[in-house]
PDB file of C-alpha atoms and ligand atoms in Angstrom:
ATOM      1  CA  UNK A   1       0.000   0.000   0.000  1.00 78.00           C
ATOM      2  CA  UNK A   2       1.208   3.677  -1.084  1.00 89.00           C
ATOM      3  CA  UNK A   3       2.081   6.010   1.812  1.00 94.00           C
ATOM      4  CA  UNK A   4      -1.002   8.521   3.163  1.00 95.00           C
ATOM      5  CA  UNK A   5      -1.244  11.822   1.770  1.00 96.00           C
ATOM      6  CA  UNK A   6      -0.507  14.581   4.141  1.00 97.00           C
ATOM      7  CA  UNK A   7      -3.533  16.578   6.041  1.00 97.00           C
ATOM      8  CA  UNK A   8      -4.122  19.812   6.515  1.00 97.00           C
ATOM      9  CA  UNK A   9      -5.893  21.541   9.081  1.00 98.00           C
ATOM     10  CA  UNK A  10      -9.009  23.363   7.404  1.00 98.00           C
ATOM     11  CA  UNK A  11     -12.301  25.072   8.564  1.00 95.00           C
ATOM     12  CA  UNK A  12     -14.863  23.776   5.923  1.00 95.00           C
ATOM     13  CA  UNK A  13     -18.452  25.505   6.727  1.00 91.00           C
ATOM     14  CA  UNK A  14     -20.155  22.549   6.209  1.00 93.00           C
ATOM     15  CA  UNK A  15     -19.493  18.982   7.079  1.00 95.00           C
ATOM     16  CA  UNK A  16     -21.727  16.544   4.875  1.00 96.00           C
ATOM     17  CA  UNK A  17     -19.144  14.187   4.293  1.00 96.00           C
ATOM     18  CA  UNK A  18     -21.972  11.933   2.262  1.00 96.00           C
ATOM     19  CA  UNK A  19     -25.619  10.913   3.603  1.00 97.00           C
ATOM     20  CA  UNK A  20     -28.357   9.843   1.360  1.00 98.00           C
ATOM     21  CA  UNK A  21     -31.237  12.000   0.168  1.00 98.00           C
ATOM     22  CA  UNK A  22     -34.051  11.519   1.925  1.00 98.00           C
ATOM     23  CA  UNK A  23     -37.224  13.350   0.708  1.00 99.00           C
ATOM     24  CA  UNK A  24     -39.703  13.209   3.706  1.00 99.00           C
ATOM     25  CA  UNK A  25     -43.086  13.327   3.404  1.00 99.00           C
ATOM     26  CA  UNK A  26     -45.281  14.927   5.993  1.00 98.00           C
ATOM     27  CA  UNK A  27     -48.901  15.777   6.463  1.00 98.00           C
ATOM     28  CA  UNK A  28     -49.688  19.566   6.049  1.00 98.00           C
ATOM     29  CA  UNK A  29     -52.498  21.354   8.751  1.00 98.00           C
ATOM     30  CA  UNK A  30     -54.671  21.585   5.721  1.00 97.00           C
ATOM     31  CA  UNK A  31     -54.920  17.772   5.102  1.00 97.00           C
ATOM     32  CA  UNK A  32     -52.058  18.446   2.097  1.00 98.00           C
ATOM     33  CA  UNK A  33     -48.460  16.618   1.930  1.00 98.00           C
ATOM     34  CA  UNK A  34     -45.681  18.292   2.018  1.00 98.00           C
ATOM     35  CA  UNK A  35     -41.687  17.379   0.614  1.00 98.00           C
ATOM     36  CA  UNK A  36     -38.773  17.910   2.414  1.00 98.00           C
ATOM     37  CA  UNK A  37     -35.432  17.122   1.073  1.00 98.00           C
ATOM     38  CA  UNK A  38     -32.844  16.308   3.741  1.00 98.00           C
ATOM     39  CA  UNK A  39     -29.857  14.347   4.028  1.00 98.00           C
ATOM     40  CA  UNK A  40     -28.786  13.931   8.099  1.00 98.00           C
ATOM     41  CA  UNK A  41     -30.121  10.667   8.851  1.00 98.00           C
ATOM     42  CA  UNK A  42     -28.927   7.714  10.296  1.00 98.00           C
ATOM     43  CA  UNK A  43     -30.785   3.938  10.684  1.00 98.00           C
ATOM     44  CA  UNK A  44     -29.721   1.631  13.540  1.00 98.00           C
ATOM     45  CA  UNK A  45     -32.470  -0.851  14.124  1.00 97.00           C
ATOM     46  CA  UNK A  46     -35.933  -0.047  13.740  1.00 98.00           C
ATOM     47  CA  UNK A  47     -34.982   3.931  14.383  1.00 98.00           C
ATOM     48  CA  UNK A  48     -34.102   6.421  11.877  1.00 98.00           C
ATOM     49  CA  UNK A  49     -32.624   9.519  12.925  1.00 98.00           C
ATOM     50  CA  UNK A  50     -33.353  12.710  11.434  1.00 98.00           C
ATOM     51  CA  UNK A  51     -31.378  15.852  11.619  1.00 97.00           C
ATOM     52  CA  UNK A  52     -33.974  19.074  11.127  1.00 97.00           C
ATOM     53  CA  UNK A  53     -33.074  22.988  11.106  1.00 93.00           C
ATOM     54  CA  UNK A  54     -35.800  24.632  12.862  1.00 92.00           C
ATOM     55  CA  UNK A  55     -38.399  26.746  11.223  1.00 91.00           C
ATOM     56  CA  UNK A  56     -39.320  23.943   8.151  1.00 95.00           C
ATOM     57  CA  UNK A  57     -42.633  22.930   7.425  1.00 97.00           C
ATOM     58  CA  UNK A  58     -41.730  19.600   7.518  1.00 98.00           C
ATOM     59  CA  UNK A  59     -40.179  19.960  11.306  1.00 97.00           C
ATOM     60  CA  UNK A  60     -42.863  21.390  12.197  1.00 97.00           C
ATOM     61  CA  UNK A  61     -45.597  18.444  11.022  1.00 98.00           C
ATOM     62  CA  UNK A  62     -43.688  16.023  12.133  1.00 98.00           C
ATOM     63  CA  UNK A  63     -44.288  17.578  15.661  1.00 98.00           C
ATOM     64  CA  UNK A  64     -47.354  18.184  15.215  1.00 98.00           C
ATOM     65  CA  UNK A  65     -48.608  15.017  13.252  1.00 98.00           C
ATOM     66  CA  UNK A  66     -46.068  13.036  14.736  1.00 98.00           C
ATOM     67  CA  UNK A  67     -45.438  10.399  11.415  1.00 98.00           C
ATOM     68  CA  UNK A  68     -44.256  10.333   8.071  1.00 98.00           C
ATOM     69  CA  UNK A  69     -42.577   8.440   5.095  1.00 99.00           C
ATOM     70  CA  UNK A  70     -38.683   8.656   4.641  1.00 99.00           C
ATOM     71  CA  UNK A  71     -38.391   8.270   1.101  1.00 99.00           C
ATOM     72  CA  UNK A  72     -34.893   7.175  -0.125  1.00 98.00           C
ATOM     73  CA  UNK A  73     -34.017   8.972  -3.272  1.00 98.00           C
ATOM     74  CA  UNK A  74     -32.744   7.471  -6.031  1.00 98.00           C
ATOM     75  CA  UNK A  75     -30.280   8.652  -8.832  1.00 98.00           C
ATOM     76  CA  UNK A  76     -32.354   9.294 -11.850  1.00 98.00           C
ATOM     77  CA  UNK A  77     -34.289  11.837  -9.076  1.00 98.00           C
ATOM     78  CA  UNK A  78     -31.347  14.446  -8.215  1.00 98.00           C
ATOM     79  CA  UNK A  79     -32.939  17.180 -10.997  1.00 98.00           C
ATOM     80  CA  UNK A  80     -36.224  16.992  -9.751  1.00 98.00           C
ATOM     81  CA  UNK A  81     -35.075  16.898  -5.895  1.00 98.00           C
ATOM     82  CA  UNK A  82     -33.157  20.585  -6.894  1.00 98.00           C
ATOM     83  CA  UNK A  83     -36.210  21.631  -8.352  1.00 98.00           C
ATOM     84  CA  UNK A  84     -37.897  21.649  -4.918  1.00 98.00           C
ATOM     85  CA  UNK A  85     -34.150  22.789  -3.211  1.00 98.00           C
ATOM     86  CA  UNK A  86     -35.155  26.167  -2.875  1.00 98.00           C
ATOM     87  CA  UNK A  87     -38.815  25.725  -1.705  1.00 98.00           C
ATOM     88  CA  UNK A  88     -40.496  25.534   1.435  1.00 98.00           C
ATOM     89  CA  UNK A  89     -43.877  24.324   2.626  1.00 98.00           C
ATOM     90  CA  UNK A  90     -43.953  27.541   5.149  1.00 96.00           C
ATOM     91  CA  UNK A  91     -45.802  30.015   5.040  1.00 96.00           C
ATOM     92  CA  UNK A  92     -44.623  32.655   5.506  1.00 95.00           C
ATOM     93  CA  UNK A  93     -40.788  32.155   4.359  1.00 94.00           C
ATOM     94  CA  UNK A  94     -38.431  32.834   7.222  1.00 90.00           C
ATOM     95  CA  UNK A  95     -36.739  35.734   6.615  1.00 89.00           C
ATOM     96  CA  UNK A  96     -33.366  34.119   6.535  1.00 86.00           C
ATOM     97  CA  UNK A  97     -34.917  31.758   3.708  1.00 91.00           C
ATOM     98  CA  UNK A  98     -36.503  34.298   1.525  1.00 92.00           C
ATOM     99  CA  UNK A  99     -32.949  36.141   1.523  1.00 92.00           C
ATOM    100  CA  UNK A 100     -31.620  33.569   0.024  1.00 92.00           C
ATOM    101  CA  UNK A 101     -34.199  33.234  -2.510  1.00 95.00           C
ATOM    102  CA  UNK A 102     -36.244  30.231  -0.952  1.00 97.00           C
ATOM    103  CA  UNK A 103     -40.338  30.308  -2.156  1.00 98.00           C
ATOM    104  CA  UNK A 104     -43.279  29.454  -0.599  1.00 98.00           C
ATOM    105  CA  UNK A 105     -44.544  26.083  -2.732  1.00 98.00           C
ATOM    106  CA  UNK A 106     -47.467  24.685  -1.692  1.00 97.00           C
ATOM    107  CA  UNK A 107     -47.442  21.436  -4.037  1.00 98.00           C
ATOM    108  CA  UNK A 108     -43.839  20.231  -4.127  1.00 98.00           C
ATOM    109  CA  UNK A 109     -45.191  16.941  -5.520  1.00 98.00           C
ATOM    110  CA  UNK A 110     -46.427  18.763  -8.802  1.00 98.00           C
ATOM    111  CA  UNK A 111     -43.097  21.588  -8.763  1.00 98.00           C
ATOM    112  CA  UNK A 112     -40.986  17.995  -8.514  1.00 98.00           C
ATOM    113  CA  UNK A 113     -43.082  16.119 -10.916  1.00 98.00           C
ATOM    114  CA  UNK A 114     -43.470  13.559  -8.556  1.00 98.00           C
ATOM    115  CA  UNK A 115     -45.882  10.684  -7.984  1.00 98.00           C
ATOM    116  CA  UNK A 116     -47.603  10.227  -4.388  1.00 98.00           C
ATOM    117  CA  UNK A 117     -49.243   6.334  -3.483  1.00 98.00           C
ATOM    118  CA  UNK A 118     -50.910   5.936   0.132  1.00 98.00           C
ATOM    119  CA  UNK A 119     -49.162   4.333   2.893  1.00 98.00           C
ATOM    120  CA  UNK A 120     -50.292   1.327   4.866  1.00 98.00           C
ATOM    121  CA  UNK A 121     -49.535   2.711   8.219  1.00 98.00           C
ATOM    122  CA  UNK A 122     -49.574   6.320   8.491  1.00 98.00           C
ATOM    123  CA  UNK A 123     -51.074   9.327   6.442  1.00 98.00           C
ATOM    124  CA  UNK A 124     -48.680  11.079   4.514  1.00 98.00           C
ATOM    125  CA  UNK A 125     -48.402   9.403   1.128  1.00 98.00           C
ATOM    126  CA  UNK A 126     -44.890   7.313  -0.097  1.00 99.00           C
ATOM    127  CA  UNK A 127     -43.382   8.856  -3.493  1.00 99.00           C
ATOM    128  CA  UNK A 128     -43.522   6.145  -6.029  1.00 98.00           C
ATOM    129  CA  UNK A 129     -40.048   7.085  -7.953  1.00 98.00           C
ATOM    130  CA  UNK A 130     -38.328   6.588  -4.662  1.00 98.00           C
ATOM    131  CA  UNK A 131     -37.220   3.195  -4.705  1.00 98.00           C
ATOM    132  CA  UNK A 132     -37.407   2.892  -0.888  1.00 98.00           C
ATOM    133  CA  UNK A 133     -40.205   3.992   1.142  1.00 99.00           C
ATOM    134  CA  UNK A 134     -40.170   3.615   5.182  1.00 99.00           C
ATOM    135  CA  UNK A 135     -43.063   4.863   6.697  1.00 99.00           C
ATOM    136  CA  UNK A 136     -42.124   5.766  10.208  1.00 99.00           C
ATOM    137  CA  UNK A 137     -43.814   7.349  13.627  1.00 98.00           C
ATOM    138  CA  UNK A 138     -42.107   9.741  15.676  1.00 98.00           C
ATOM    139  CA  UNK A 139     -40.923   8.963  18.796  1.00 98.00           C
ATOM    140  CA  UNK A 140     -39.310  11.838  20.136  1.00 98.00           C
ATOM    141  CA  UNK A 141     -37.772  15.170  19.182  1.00 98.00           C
ATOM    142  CA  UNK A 142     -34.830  17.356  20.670  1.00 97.00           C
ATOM    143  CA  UNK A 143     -34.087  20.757  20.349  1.00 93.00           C
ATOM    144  CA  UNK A 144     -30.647  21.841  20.232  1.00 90.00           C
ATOM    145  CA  UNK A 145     -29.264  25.052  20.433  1.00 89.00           C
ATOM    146  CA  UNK A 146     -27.454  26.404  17.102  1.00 83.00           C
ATOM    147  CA  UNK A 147     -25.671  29.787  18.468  1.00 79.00           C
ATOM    148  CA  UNK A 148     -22.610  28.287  19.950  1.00 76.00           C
ATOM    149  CA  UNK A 149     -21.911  27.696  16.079  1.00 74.00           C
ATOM    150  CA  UNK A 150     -23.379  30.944  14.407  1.00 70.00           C
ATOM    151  CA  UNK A 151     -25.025  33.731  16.492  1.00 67.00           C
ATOM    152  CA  UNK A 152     -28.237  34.381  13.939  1.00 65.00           C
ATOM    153  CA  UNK A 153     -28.229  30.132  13.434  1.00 68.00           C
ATOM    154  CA  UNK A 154     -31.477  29.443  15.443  1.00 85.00           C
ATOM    155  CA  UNK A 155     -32.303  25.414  16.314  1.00 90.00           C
ATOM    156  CA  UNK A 156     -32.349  22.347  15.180  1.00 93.00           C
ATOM    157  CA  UNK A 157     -34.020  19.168  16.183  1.00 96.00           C
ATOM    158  CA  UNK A 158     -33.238  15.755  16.573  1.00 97.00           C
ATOM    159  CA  UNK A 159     -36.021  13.323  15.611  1.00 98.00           C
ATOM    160  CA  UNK A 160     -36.071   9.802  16.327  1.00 98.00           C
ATOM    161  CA  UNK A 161     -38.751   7.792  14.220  1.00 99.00           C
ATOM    162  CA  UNK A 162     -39.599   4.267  14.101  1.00 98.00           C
ATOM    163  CA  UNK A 163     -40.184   2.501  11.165  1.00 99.00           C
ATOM    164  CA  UNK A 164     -43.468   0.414  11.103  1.00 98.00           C
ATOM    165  CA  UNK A 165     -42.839  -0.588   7.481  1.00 98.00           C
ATOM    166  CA  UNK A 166     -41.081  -1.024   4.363  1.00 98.00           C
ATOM    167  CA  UNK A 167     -41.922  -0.947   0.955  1.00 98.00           C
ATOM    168  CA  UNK A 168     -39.239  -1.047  -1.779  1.00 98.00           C
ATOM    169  CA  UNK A 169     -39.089  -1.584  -5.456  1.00 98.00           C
ATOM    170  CA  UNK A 170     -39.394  -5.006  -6.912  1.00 98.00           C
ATOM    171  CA  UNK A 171     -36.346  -4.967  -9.058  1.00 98.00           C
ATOM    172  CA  UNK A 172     -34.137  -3.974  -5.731  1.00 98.00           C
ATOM    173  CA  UNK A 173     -35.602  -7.061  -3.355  1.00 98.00           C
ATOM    174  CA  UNK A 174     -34.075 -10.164  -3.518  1.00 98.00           C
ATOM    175  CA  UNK A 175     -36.260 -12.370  -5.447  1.00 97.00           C
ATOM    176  CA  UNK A 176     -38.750 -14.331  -2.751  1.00 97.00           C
ATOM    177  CA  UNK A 177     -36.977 -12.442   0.411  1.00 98.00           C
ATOM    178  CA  UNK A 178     -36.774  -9.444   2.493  1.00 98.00           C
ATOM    179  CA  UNK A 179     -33.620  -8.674   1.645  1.00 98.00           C
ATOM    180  CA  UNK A 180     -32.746  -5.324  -0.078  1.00 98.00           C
ATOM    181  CA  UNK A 181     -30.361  -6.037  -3.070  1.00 97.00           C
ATOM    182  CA  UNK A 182     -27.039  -4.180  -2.140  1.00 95.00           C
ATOM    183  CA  UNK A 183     -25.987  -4.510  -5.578  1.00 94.00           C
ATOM    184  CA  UNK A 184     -28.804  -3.160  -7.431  1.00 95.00           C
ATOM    185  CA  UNK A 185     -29.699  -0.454  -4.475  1.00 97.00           C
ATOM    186  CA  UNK A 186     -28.271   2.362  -5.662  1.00 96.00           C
ATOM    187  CA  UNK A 187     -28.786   5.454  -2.898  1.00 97.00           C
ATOM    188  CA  UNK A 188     -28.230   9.092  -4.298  1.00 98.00           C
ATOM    189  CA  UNK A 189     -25.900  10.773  -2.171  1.00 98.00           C
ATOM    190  CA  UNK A 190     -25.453  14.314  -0.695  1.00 98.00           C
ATOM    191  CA  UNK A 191     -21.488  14.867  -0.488  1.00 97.00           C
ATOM    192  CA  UNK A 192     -20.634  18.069   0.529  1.00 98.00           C
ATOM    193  CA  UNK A 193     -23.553  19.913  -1.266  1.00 97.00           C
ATOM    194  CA  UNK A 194     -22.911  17.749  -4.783  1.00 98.00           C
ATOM    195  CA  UNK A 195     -25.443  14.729  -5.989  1.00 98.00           C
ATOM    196  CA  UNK A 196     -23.251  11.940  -6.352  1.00 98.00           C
ATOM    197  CA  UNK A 197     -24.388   8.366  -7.396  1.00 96.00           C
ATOM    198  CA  UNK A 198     -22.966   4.853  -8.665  1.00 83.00           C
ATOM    199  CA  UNK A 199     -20.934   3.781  -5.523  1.00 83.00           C
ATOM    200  CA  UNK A 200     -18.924   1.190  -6.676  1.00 89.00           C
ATOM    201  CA  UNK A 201     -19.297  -2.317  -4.640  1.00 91.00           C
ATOM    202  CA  UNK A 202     -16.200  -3.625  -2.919  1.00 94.00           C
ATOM    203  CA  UNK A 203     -17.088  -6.200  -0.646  1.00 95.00           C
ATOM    204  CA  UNK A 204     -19.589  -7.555   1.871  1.00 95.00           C
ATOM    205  CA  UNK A 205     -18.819  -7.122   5.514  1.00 95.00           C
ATOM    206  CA  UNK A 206     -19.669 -10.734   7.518  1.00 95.00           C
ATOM    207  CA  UNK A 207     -22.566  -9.992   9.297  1.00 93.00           C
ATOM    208  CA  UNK A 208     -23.986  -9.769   5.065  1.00 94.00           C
ATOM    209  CA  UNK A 209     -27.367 -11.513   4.948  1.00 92.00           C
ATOM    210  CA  UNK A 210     -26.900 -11.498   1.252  1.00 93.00           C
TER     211      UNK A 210
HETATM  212  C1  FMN B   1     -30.166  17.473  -0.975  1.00 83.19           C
HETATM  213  C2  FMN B   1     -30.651  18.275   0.188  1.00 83.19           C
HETATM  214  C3  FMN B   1     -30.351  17.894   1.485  1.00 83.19           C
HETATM  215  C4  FMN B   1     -30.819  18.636   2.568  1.00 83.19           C
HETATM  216  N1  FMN B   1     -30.557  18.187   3.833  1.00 83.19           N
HETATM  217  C5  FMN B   1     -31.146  18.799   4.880  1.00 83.19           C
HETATM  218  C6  FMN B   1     -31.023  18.262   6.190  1.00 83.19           C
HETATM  219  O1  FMN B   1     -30.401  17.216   6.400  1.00 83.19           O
HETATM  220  N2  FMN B   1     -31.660  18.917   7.212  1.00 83.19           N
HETATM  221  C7  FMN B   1     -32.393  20.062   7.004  1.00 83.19           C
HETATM  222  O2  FMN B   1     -32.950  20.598   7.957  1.00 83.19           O
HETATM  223  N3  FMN B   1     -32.512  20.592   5.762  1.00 83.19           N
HETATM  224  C8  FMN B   1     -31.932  19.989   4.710  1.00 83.19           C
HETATM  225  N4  FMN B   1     -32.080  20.506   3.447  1.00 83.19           N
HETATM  226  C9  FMN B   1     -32.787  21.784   3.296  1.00 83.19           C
HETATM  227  C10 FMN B   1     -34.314  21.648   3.318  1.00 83.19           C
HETATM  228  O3  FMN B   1     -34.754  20.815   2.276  1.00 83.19           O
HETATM  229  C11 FMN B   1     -34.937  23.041   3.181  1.00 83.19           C
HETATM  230  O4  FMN B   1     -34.728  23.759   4.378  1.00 83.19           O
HETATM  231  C12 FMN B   1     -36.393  23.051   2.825  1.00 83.19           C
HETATM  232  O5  FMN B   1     -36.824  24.392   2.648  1.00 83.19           O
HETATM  233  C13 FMN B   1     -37.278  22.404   3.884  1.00 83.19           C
HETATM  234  O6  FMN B   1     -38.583  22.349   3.385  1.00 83.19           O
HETATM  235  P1  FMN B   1     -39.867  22.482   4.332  1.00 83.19           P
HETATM  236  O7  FMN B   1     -39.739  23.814   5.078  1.00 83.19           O
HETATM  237  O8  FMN B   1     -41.011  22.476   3.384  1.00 83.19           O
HETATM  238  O9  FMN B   1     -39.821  21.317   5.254  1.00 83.19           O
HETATM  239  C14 FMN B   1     -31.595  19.805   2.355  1.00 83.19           C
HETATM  240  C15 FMN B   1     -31.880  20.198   1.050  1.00 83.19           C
HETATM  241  C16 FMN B   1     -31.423  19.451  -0.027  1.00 83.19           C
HETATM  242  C17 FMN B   1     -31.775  19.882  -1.421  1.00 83.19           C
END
């Protein structure tokens, strides 16, 4: 093996080092759904772990409403995912949205051409294109405190949902299982602001069911 490259010290403002895209669906107060694109999640069991700013629409039902559907994004959806980047379900827009150019869009499904298909479990509808669909309940939410890190930074939350079930694409189940197909599951990933897709398979750790 070729020696390490040498490191630097550096102060990147951001540090998504490469989570998939999530887009979340959530019921609205009006009985509509509403889209939120993240990427800070984490699975470990039955829980996913979501990482929310405060002051979203989608925070703010899944407070309120307490379930949704974590839709894992695929690939082929990056354009239509940035086609709902600078939109909110709020309204009104924060201020510190709207300066940065973020509109109010009440219909993200129709701005992202995308396809809703009822859930089994909860209310909020899966998106068909996505070709993993957990539909989750909340189970608690944290605040945390953003000003330590930037003065005019607000909150986030910490929300841990469990998943109560799992739908995914035929052509990425193992035929007759429950298995999700590693090598035909293809995430799209959120690397340091960029869509990035096609990870290349290396190897199966040994706790691999398939
Ligand atoms: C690819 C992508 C990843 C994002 N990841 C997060 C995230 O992890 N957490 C978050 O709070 N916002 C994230 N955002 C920003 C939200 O999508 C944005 O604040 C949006 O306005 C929220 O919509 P809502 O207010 O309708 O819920 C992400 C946006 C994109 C496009």
């Amino acid at each position: 093996m070729t020696s390490p490259p040498p490191s630097i010290r550096i102060r990147p403002s951001i540090l998504y080092f490469g989570t998939p895209v999530l887009l979340i669906t959530s019921r609205n107060p009006d009985g509509g759904t509403n889209i939120t694109p993240m990427s800070s999640a984490w699975a470990l069991a039955d829980r996913v772990v979501l990482g929310l700013t405060g002051g979203g629409q989608g925070l703010a039902n899944l407070e309120r409403e307490r379930e949704a559907v974590l839709n894992v994004a695929a690939p082929a959806l990056w354009s239509a995912i940035e086609a709902i980047a600078r939109a909110t379900g709020r309204d009104p827009v924060p201020a510190w949205k709207s300066e940065v150019g973020y509109r109010h869009v009440p219909d993200k499904f129709a701005a992202a051409g995308l396809t809703p298909c009822a859930s089994t479990q909860v209310k909020p509808p899966r998106i068909a294109e996505c070709p993993l669909q957990l539909e989750a309940r909340v189970v608690e939410v944290r605040r945390r405190d953003l000003a330590a890190w930037r003065a005019d930074a607000g909150h986030f939350a910490v929300v841990e949902t469990e998943v109560v079930a799992v739908h995914a694409h035929a052509d990425v189940v193992v035929p007759g299982s429950d298995h999700v197909d590693p090598t035909r599951f293809d995430p799209l990933l959120y690397v340091f602001r960029h869509y990035v897709a096609g990870g290349e398979r290396l190897g199966r750790t040994f706790k691999a069911e398939v």
